[in-house]
Short mmCIF file of C-alpha atoms in Angstrom, two decimals:
data_model
loop_
_atom_site.label_atom_id
_atom_site.label_comp_id
_atom_site.label_asym_id
_atom_site.label_seq_id
_atom_site.Cartn_x
_atom_site.Cartn_y
_atom_site.Cartn_z
CA MET M 1 49.90 65.13 27.85
CA MET M 2 46.31 63.82 27.72
CA PHE M 3 47.30 60.33 26.48
CA LYS M 4 49.64 59.89 29.46
CA ASN M 5 46.59 59.87 31.74
CA LYS M 6 46.27 56.40 33.26
CA TRP M 7 42.56 56.15 32.39
CA TYR M 8 43.35 56.70 28.72
CA ILE M 9 46.07 54.08 29.04
CA LEU M 10 43.46 51.71 30.52
CA LEU M 11 41.18 52.34 27.54
CA PHE M 12 43.66 51.35 24.84
CA LEU M 13 45.07 48.48 26.92
CA LEU M 14 41.56 47.02 27.15
CA LEU M 15 41.16 47.60 23.41
CA ALA M 16 44.30 45.55 22.79
CA THR M 17 43.24 42.95 25.37
CA VAL M 18 39.91 42.23 23.69
CA LEU M 19 41.62 41.21 20.42
CA SER M 20 42.96 37.89 21.75
CA PRO M 21 39.76 36.35 23.27
CA LEU M 22 37.70 37.94 20.49
CA ASP M 23 39.66 36.03 17.86
CA PHE M 24 38.81 32.76 19.59
CA TYR M 25 35.06 33.38 19.34
CA ILE M 26 34.87 35.44 16.15
CA VAL M 27 36.23 32.65 13.95
CA ASN M 28 33.57 30.05 14.78
CA LEU M 29 30.76 31.30 12.55
CA ALA M 30 33.25 31.94 9.74
CA LEU M 31 34.51 28.33 9.65
CA PRO M 32 32.07 27.09 6.97
CA SER M 33 33.05 30.03 4.73
CA ILE M 34 36.75 29.43 5.41
CA GLN M 35 36.36 25.73 4.60
CA HIS M 36 34.68 26.43 1.27
CA SER M 37 37.17 29.17 0.33
CA LEU M 38 40.40 27.38 1.29
CA LYS M 39 39.04 23.90 0.54
CA SER M 40 40.03 22.87 4.05
CA SER M 41 39.45 19.39 5.42
CA ASN M 42 37.47 18.91 8.63
CA SER M 43 40.69 18.15 10.53
CA GLU M 44 42.20 21.43 9.30
CA LEU M 45 39.16 23.30 10.60
CA GLN M 46 39.78 21.75 14.01
CA MET M 47 43.44 22.79 13.87
CA ILE M 48 42.48 26.38 13.06
CA VAL M 49 40.72 26.51 16.44
CA SER M 50 42.67 24.06 18.63
CA PHE M 51 46.22 25.09 17.66
CA TYR M 52 45.39 28.70 18.56
CA THR M 53 44.35 27.70 22.08
CA CYS M 54 47.31 25.30 22.44
CA ALA M 55 49.82 28.03 21.60
CA TYR M 56 48.05 30.48 23.90
CA ALA M 57 48.01 27.95 26.75
CA VAL M 58 51.73 27.11 26.66
CA PHE M 59 53.16 30.58 26.16
CA GLN M 60 51.02 32.53 28.60
CA ILE M 61 53.01 31.11 31.55
CA SER M 62 56.35 32.21 30.09
CA GLY M 63 54.78 35.42 28.70
CA GLY M 64 54.80 37.03 32.12
CA ARG M 65 58.46 36.11 32.59
CA PHE M 66 59.39 37.89 29.35
CA GLY M 67 57.98 41.12 30.82
CA ASP M 68 59.89 40.66 34.08
CA ILE M 69 63.17 40.23 32.23
CA TYR M 70 62.94 42.56 29.24
CA GLY M 71 60.44 45.19 30.42
CA ARG M 72 56.63 45.28 30.26
CA LYS M 73 56.27 48.01 27.64
CA LYS M 74 58.76 46.43 25.24
CA ILE M 75 57.19 42.95 25.46
CA PHE M 76 53.65 44.35 25.17
CA VAL M 77 54.61 46.21 21.98
CA ILE M 78 56.30 43.08 20.58
CA GLY M 79 53.30 40.90 21.44
CA LEU M 80 50.78 43.34 19.95
CA THR M 81 52.89 43.76 16.80
CA GLY M 82 53.08 39.99 16.44
CA PHE M 83 49.32 39.70 16.88
CA ILE M 84 48.66 42.32 14.20
CA CYS M 85 51.06 40.69 11.72
CA SER M 86 49.71 37.17 12.34
CA SER M 87 46.14 38.47 11.92
CA VAL M 88 47.09 39.89 8.54
CA LEU M 89 48.72 36.56 7.65
CA CYS M 90 45.41 34.79 8.47
CA GLY M 91 43.47 37.37 6.49
CA ILE M 92 45.53 36.98 3.29
CA SER M 93 46.12 33.23 3.56
CA GLN M 94 45.45 31.22 0.41
CA SER M 95 45.81 27.78 1.99
CA SER M 96 44.87 25.98 5.18
CA VAL M 97 48.54 25.51 6.12
CA ILE M 98 49.18 29.27 6.11
CA MET M 99 45.96 29.86 8.02
CA ILE M 100 46.95 27.34 10.72
CA LEU M 101 50.43 28.88 10.95
CA GLY M 102 48.87 32.32 11.36
CA ARG M 103 46.59 31.05 14.10
CA VAL M 104 49.52 29.52 16.01
CA LEU M 105 51.39 32.84 15.79
CA GLN M 106 48.25 34.65 16.96
CA GLY M 107 48.09 32.38 20.00
CA VAL M 108 51.76 32.91 20.85
CA SER M 109 51.51 36.70 20.39
CA GLY M 110 48.34 36.94 22.49
CA ALA M 111 49.94 34.88 25.26
CA VAL M 112 52.97 37.20 25.29
CA MET M 113 50.82 40.35 25.25
CA ILE M 114 48.07 39.68 27.81
CA PRO M 115 50.24 39.14 30.97
CA GLN M 116 51.87 42.54 30.39
CA VAL M 117 48.46 44.25 30.49
CA LEU M 118 47.74 42.90 33.98
CA ALA M 119 51.22 43.85 35.23
CA ILE M 120 51.00 47.39 33.80
CA LEU M 121 47.53 47.94 35.30
CA HIS M 122 48.80 46.62 38.64
CA ALA M 123 51.59 49.22 38.60
CA LEU M 124 49.43 52.16 37.40
CA PHE M 125 46.46 51.98 39.76
CA ASP M 126 46.17 52.01 43.54
CA GLU M 127 44.27 49.41 45.55
CA ARG M 128 41.05 51.44 45.69
CA GLU M 129 41.01 51.93 41.90
CA LYS M 130 41.92 48.33 41.11
CA ARG M 131 38.45 47.03 41.94
CA LEU M 132 36.94 49.07 39.11
CA VAL M 133 39.87 48.34 36.80
CA MET M 134 39.69 44.56 37.28
CA ALA M 135 35.91 44.63 36.87
CA LEU M 136 36.39 46.38 33.51
CA TYR M 137 39.14 43.91 32.59
CA SER M 138 36.85 40.93 33.30
CA PHE M 139 33.98 42.66 31.52
CA THR M 140 36.20 42.95 28.42
CA PHE M 141 36.49 39.16 28.23
CA GLY M 142 32.73 38.87 28.77
CA ILE M 143 32.09 41.23 25.85
CA ALA M 144 34.40 39.12 23.67
CA ALA M 145 32.44 35.98 24.54
CA ALA M 146 29.08 37.73 24.19
CA LEU M 147 29.58 39.59 20.94
CA GLY M 148 32.47 37.74 19.28
CA GLN M 149 30.40 35.36 17.18
CA TYR M 150 27.78 38.00 16.35
CA LEU M 151 30.48 40.48 15.34
CA GLY M 152 32.04 37.84 13.10
CA ALA M 153 28.68 37.23 11.43
CA LEU M 154 28.08 40.98 11.07
CA LEU M 155 31.44 41.59 9.38
CA ILE M 156 30.89 38.69 6.97
CA GLU M 157 27.36 39.92 6.19
CA TRP M 158 28.58 43.44 5.44
CA ASN M 159 31.30 41.97 3.19
CA VAL M 160 33.52 45.03 3.64
CA PHE M 161 35.58 45.70 0.47
CA ASN M 162 34.30 42.35 -0.80
CA LEU M 163 36.70 40.58 1.61
CA GLY M 164 34.20 38.01 2.85
CA TRP M 165 35.44 36.01 5.88
CA ARG M 166 38.92 37.58 5.62
CA VAL M 167 37.67 40.81 7.20
CA ILE M 168 37.30 39.12 10.62
CA PHE M 169 41.10 38.90 10.76
CA LEU M 170 41.99 42.07 8.85
CA VAL M 171 39.85 44.22 11.17
CA ASN M 172 42.58 43.63 13.76
CA LEU M 173 44.94 45.74 11.62
CA PRO M 174 43.42 49.23 12.19
CA VAL M 175 42.35 48.45 15.75
CA GLY M 176 45.73 46.95 16.63
CA LEU M 177 47.69 49.76 14.99
CA PHE M 178 45.76 52.36 16.98
CA ALA M 179 46.47 50.50 20.24
CA LEU M 180 50.12 50.07 19.19
CA ILE M 181 50.64 53.78 18.49
CA MET M 182 49.03 54.66 21.81
CA ALA M 183 51.25 52.14 23.60
CA VAL M 184 54.42 53.61 22.13
CA ILE M 185 53.32 57.15 23.03
CA ALA M 186 51.67 56.70 26.40
CA LEU M 187 53.01 53.65 28.23
CA PRO M 188 55.56 54.46 30.92
CA LYS M 189 59.05 53.07 30.40
CA GLN M 190 58.92 50.61 33.25
CA GLU M 191 62.16 48.82 32.55
CA THR M 192 62.80 47.12 35.87
CA LYS M 193 64.51 43.90 34.87
CA SER M 194 64.78 40.59 36.65
CA SER M 195 67.83 38.35 36.73
CA GLU M 196 65.46 35.42 36.17
CA GLN M 197 65.77 33.50 32.92
CA VAL M 198 63.03 32.16 30.70
CA ASP M 199 62.76 28.37 30.65
CA TYR M 200 63.01 28.02 26.86
CA ARG M 201 63.70 24.27 26.94
CA GLY M 202 60.67 23.60 29.11
CA THR M 203 58.48 25.80 26.92
CA LEU M 204 59.54 23.97 23.75
CA LEU M 205 59.08 20.52 25.29
CA LEU M 206 55.60 21.36 26.58
CA SER M 207 54.63 22.92 23.23
CA PHE M 208 55.89 19.93 21.27
CA GLY M 209 54.20 17.48 23.64
CA LEU M 210 50.80 19.16 23.41
CA ILE M 211 50.88 19.68 19.63
CA SER M 212 51.96 16.03 19.13
CA PHE M 213 48.97 15.01 21.24
CA ILE M 214 46.35 17.31 19.66
CA TYR M 215 47.34 16.85 16.00
CA PRO M 216 46.59 13.10 15.63
CA LEU M 217 43.24 13.60 17.40
CA THR M 218 42.18 16.03 14.65
CA THR M 219 43.16 13.66 11.80
CA ILE M 220 41.94 10.35 13.22
CA VAL M 221 38.52 10.48 11.49
CA GLU M 222 39.89 11.20 8.01
CA GLN M 223 43.02 9.05 8.18
CA GLY M 224 42.08 6.43 10.75
CA VAL M 225 44.42 5.01 13.41
CA GLN M 226 47.76 4.50 11.65
CA ILE M 227 51.29 3.76 12.80
CA ARG M 228 51.91 7.49 12.45
CA THR M 229 49.08 8.20 14.92
CA VAL M 230 50.64 5.93 17.54
CA LEU M 231 54.06 7.47 16.85
CA TYR M 232 52.72 10.99 17.44
CA LEU M 233 51.16 9.94 20.75
CA PHE M 234 54.41 8.23 21.79
CA VAL M 235 56.39 11.38 20.96
CA SER M 236 53.85 13.41 22.94
CA ALA M 237 54.21 11.17 26.01
CA LEU M 238 58.02 11.24 25.73
CA SER M 239 58.09 15.06 25.38
CA LEU M 240 55.84 15.54 28.42
CA TYR M 241 57.95 13.09 30.44
CA LEU M 242 61.14 14.97 29.47
CA PHE M 243 59.38 18.23 30.37
CA PHE M 244 58.70 16.86 33.86
CA ARG M 245 62.34 15.74 34.23
CA VAL M 246 63.77 19.04 32.94
CA GLU M 247 61.56 21.13 35.25
CA ASN M 248 62.56 19.12 38.33
CA LYS M 249 66.25 19.28 37.38
CA ARG M 250 66.14 23.05 36.87
CA LYS M 251 64.37 23.47 40.20
CA LYS M 252 67.10 21.53 42.01
CA GLN M 253 69.67 23.79 40.31
CA ASP M 254 67.76 26.87 41.55
CA LYS M 255 66.98 27.91 37.98
CA SER M 256 63.66 29.40 36.88
CA VAL M 257 61.12 26.82 35.73
CA LEU M 258 58.01 27.04 33.58
CA VAL M 259 56.03 24.95 36.10
CA ASN M 260 57.05 24.26 39.68
CA PHE M 261 55.35 20.92 40.34
CA ASP M 262 55.47 21.56 44.10
CA ILE M 263 52.43 23.74 43.49
CA PHE M 264 50.27 20.65 43.04
CA LYS M 265 50.64 19.78 46.72
CA PHE M 266 47.69 22.17 47.18
CA LYS M 267 44.71 19.87 46.67
CA ASN M 268 42.24 22.58 45.66
CA LEU M 269 44.58 23.71 42.87
CA LYS M 270 45.11 20.15 41.67
CA LEU M 271 41.37 19.48 41.58
CA GLY M 272 40.69 22.92 40.14
CA VAL M 273 43.00 22.37 37.17
CA ILE M 274 41.28 19.04 36.36
CA VAL M 275 37.83 20.63 36.68
CA SER M 276 39.01 23.52 34.47
CA PHE M 277 40.20 21.07 31.81
CA LEU M 278 36.94 19.09 31.81
CA TYR M 279 34.73 22.18 31.91
CA TYR M 280 36.54 24.00 29.09
CA ALA M 281 36.52 20.91 26.85
CA SER M 282 33.07 22.29 26.06
CA GLY M 283 34.86 24.78 23.78
CA VAL M 284 34.03 22.38 20.94
CA PHE M 285 30.38 23.44 21.31
CA TYR M 286 31.06 26.84 19.77
CA LEU M 287 32.79 25.18 16.81
CA VAL M 288 30.01 22.70 16.03
CA LEU M 289 27.11 25.08 16.82
CA GLY M 290 28.07 27.47 14.00
CA ILE M 291 28.55 24.59 11.57
CA TYR M 292 25.23 22.95 12.57
CA LEU M 293 23.22 26.15 12.19
CA GLN M 294 24.68 27.02 8.79
CA GLU M 295 25.18 23.60 7.20
CA ASN M 296 22.15 21.74 8.59
CA LEU M 297 19.53 24.43 9.24
CA HIS M 298 20.90 26.52 6.33
CA TRP M 299 20.89 29.72 8.35
CA THR M 300 23.02 32.61 7.15
CA SER M 301 25.98 33.62 9.29
CA MET M 302 23.99 36.68 10.40
CA GLU M 303 20.99 34.58 11.48
CA ALA M 304 23.31 32.25 13.38
CA GLY M 305 25.11 35.21 14.97
CA LYS M 306 21.86 36.77 16.19
CA ALA M 307 20.66 33.46 17.59
CA ILE M 308 23.80 33.14 19.75
CA ILE M 309 23.36 36.57 21.38
CA PRO M 310 21.35 35.12 24.35
CA PHE M 311 24.42 33.03 25.24
CA GLY M 312 26.49 36.19 25.50
CA ILE M 313 23.87 37.97 27.58
CA GLY M 314 23.72 35.05 30.00
CA PHE M 315 27.52 34.94 30.23
CA ILE M 316 27.80 38.67 31.05
CA VAL M 317 24.88 38.69 33.51
CA MET M 318 26.17 35.73 35.52
CA SER M 319 29.77 36.96 35.41
CA LEU M 320 28.63 40.25 36.97
CA CYS M 321 26.48 38.42 39.54
CA SER M 322 29.12 35.82 40.44
CA SER M 323 30.30 37.60 43.59
CA MET M 324 26.71 37.85 44.89
CA MET M 325 26.11 34.18 44.03
CA SER M 326 29.34 33.24 45.83
CA ALA M 327 28.14 35.01 48.98
CA PHE M 328 24.94 32.94 48.91
CA PHE M 329 26.24 29.51 47.81
CA LYS M 330 29.74 29.80 49.37
CA GLN M 331 32.11 27.13 47.96
CA ALA M 332 29.14 25.25 46.43
CA VAL M 333 28.82 27.99 43.80
CA LEU M 334 31.13 26.02 41.48
CA SER M 335 28.91 22.93 41.65
CA PHE M 336 25.83 25.07 41.03
CA GLY M 337 27.50 26.65 38.00
CA LEU M 338 28.40 23.25 36.54
CA ILE M 339 24.84 21.96 37.11
CA LEU M 340 23.42 25.02 35.36
CA TYR M 341 25.89 24.67 32.49
CA GLY M 342 25.15 20.95 32.04
CA LEU M 343 21.39 21.54 32.30
CA GLY M 344 21.63 23.99 29.40
CA PHE M 345 23.25 21.35 27.17
CA LEU M 346 20.67 18.69 28.12
CA LEU M 347 17.81 21.10 27.40
CA LEU M 348 19.40 21.92 24.05
CA LEU M 349 19.66 18.19 23.29
CA TYR M 350 15.89 17.89 23.80
CA THR M 351 15.27 20.98 21.65
CA LEU M 352 17.21 19.45 18.74
CA TYR M 353 14.44 16.90 18.24
CA ASN M 354 11.57 19.19 19.33
CA PHE M 355 12.77 22.42 17.77
CA SER M 356 11.43 25.75 18.96
CA LEU M 357 13.34 28.97 18.29
CA PHE M 358 12.28 30.45 21.62
CA PHE M 359 13.47 27.45 23.64
CA PHE M 360 16.62 27.21 21.51
CA LYS M 361 17.56 30.77 22.47
CA PHE M 362 16.51 30.19 26.08
CA ASN M 363 18.78 27.13 26.25
CA LEU M 364 21.69 29.17 24.94
CA PHE M 365 20.96 31.77 27.64
CA VAL M 366 21.12 29.04 30.31
CA ILE M 367 24.39 27.73 28.83
CA GLY M 368 25.81 31.27 28.91
CA CYS M 369 24.76 31.69 32.56
CA GLY M 370 26.34 28.38 33.50
CA MET M 371 29.57 29.15 31.69
CA GLY M 372 29.89 32.64 33.20
CA LEU M 373 29.27 31.46 36.76
CA THR M 374 31.54 28.41 36.44
CA LEU M 375 34.44 30.35 34.92
CA ALA M 376 34.44 32.94 37.69
CA SER M 377 34.09 30.26 40.39
CA VAL M 378 36.64 27.68 39.23
CA VAL M 379 39.45 30.26 39.02
CA ARG M 380 38.64 31.77 42.43
CA LEU M 381 38.33 28.43 44.27
CA SER M 382 41.40 26.93 42.58
CA LEU M 383 43.51 29.84 43.81
CA SER M 384 41.98 29.92 47.30
CA ASN M 385 44.57 29.72 50.12
CA ILE M 386 47.48 29.58 47.65
CA PRO M 387 50.56 31.35 49.14
CA VAL M 388 51.50 34.69 47.56
CA GLN M 389 54.79 33.35 46.14
CA PHE M 390 52.83 30.78 44.11
CA ALA M 391 49.92 33.05 43.10
CA GLY M 392 51.21 34.06 39.66
CA LEU M 393 52.22 30.52 38.69
CA ALA M 394 48.97 29.05 40.04
CA SER M 395 46.91 31.50 38.00
CA GLY M 396 48.92 30.62 34.87
CA VAL M 397 48.49 26.88 35.49
CA VAL M 398 44.68 27.21 35.90
CA ASN M 399 44.41 29.28 32.71
CA CYS M 400 46.66 26.77 30.95
CA GLY M 401 44.32 23.97 32.06
CA LEU M 402 41.35 25.87 30.63
CA GLN M 403 42.98 26.45 27.24
CA ILE M 404 44.35 22.90 26.90
CA GLY M 405 40.89 21.58 27.78
CA SER M 406 39.41 23.68 24.99
CA ALA M 407 42.02 22.46 22.49
CA PHE M 408 41.39 18.83 23.52
CA GLY M 409 37.62 19.23 23.19
CA VAL M 410 37.89 20.72 19.70
CA ALA M 411 40.33 18.00 18.59
CA ALA M 412 38.82 14.89 20.22
CA ILE M 413 35.08 15.62 20.43
CA GLY M 414 35.28 17.58 17.17
CA SER M 415 36.60 14.45 15.43
CA VAL M 416 33.60 12.49 16.72
CA PHE M 417 31.29 15.19 15.32
CA PHE M 418 32.84 15.15 11.85
CA GLY M 419 32.98 11.35 11.84
CA ILE M 420 29.21 11.10 12.43
CA VAL M 421 28.51 13.91 9.95
CA ASN M 422 30.35 11.94 7.26
CA THR M 423 28.35 8.75 7.92
CA VAL M 424 24.94 9.87 9.27
CA ASP M 425 23.83 13.51 9.63
CA TYR M 426 24.46 16.81 11.43
CA THR M 427 21.64 16.43 13.97
CA LEU M 428 22.90 13.14 15.38
CA ALA M 429 26.49 14.43 15.33
CA PHE M 430 25.48 17.56 17.27
CA ALA M 431 23.45 15.46 19.73
CA VAL M 432 26.42 13.17 20.43
CA VAL M 433 28.63 16.24 21.06
CA LEU M 434 26.10 17.56 23.58
CA ILE M 435 26.01 14.17 25.35
CA LEU M 436 29.82 13.96 25.51
CA ILE M 437 30.07 17.51 26.86
CA SER M 438 27.44 16.64 29.50
CA LEU M 439 29.46 13.57 30.55
CA PHE M 440 32.62 15.69 30.91
CA LEU M 441 30.66 18.17 33.01
CA LEU M 442 29.27 15.33 35.17
CA ILE M 443 32.82 14.20 35.99
CA ALA M 444 33.77 17.83 36.69
CA LEU M 445 30.73 18.13 38.98
CA LEU M 446 31.74 15.07 41.01
CA LEU M 447 35.26 16.48 41.40
CA SER M 448 33.82 19.86 42.40
CA PHE M 449 32.12 18.18 45.39
CA SER M 450 35.55 16.96 46.54
CA LEU M 451 37.02 20.42 45.96
CA THR M 452 34.23 22.03 47.98
CA ARG M 453 34.64 19.57 50.88
CA HIS M 454 38.39 20.20 50.94
CA LEU M 455 38.00 23.98 51.04
CA SER M 456 35.27 23.76 53.68
CA SER M 457 37.43 21.57 55.93
CA THR M 458 40.43 23.86 55.38
CA LEU M 459 38.35 26.90 56.27
CA LEU M 460 37.01 25.13 59.37
CA THR M 461 40.56 24.26 60.47
CA LEU M 462 41.74 27.84 59.97
CA ASN M 463 38.79 29.20 61.95
CA SER M 464 39.47 26.70 64.76
CA LEU M 465 43.12 27.73 64.91
CA ARG M 466 42.14 31.39 64.92
CA ASN M 467 39.67 30.85 67.75
CA PHE M 468 42.28 28.83 69.69
CA ASP M 469 44.81 31.66 69.35
CA GLN M 470 42.23 34.21 70.52
CA ASN M 471 41.35 32.07 73.56
CA GLU M 472 45.05 31.67 74.39
CA GLU M 473 45.51 35.43 74.28
CA LYS M 474 42.51 35.98 76.57
CA ALA M 475 43.80 33.34 79.01
CA SER M 476 47.23 34.95 79.15
CA GLU M 477 45.64 38.28 79.96
#
């Protein structure tokens, strides 16, 4: 049957894959419309973005385990079905609470679905074919980043069936259903099951700890620092402490754990996760940019969407060139990417007070280049020299660091933005956000120097040992 062909399977798997990252970017330009329609507070707007990334961050680690235990096809179908249903819930929501709930469920469903795609592709294709397959997989995420905001603006502008902003969520229904039908028909029944168990207690504790931390950050501007704020932060600290204790106890009992903390003995991974967190805290930029363009400059969503296209082009170009850049800059490619990314924000800060549309778009192109190069580099260098048995967990931890960083940026820096908007104006608020992002990137840059030195010394040691072994062999001959 034609649909059983693995290249057709790749096509609809990538179609399903693009839905999750696309829904992170597509919502940004719709936020002003959502706020006016649902009468959402500024803190609720932050939750619409940050709770999605929080849920995605926590459950993507355990998502892969679900596939190991219950079968890849079954879990992929469940995850995709959940994503479709939660998208519909967002699309028909009549209140901010329902919208936030839908976004959390979207994050959980996406985190359950995406790890199955990688595992299925790994099983379907041989080593020679995997280079092309993984390039297409990475390109899918680049397309989501490049066209997500523009697509959102386009759908709102078209106002399909007079749905307004709701169409950006409801469009997932026909696309998702097509991918779901294809999955049921074409995916092989790979039902190899593992005796491993999912660490449900650890997952719940980590989820509760992160949500309890992010939530008060989103409400602090509107409600101020109250006893309730301190209580939430205390509960967050307690939950994360219990998570640490539970994970170590389960490890001693030889039970499966969500995070094996032994993995942090690898210095490059430890530094890489921190750099990932700081770098991806810039996720708040995409939230405030759409609001600034529409509320302060009074651009339409379509005008704002077109203006952001250079960012996407830069992201795709540098993502595709990252391997060539790595060959030239070696381990220093991460530092170069962070410098480029930070330079883009500083140039944009200057342009705010000396506005030129050309330079505005050029700055966004530079930001896109910096983001694309940094993302490819930080993941690769963080996972460098990690033993095979830790590779899956290490990848999940790095991705988790990225998503939690994004959620923190939206909650914490986003609160600063809305606080200044309420008291001064949008331009100053946007400028302060750009300065804070630049400071985060400066710290990440300093840590990247340490990461680069560590990897260089490790590589030098390995080469010395290899040369010593070769000399010993020659001497024995």
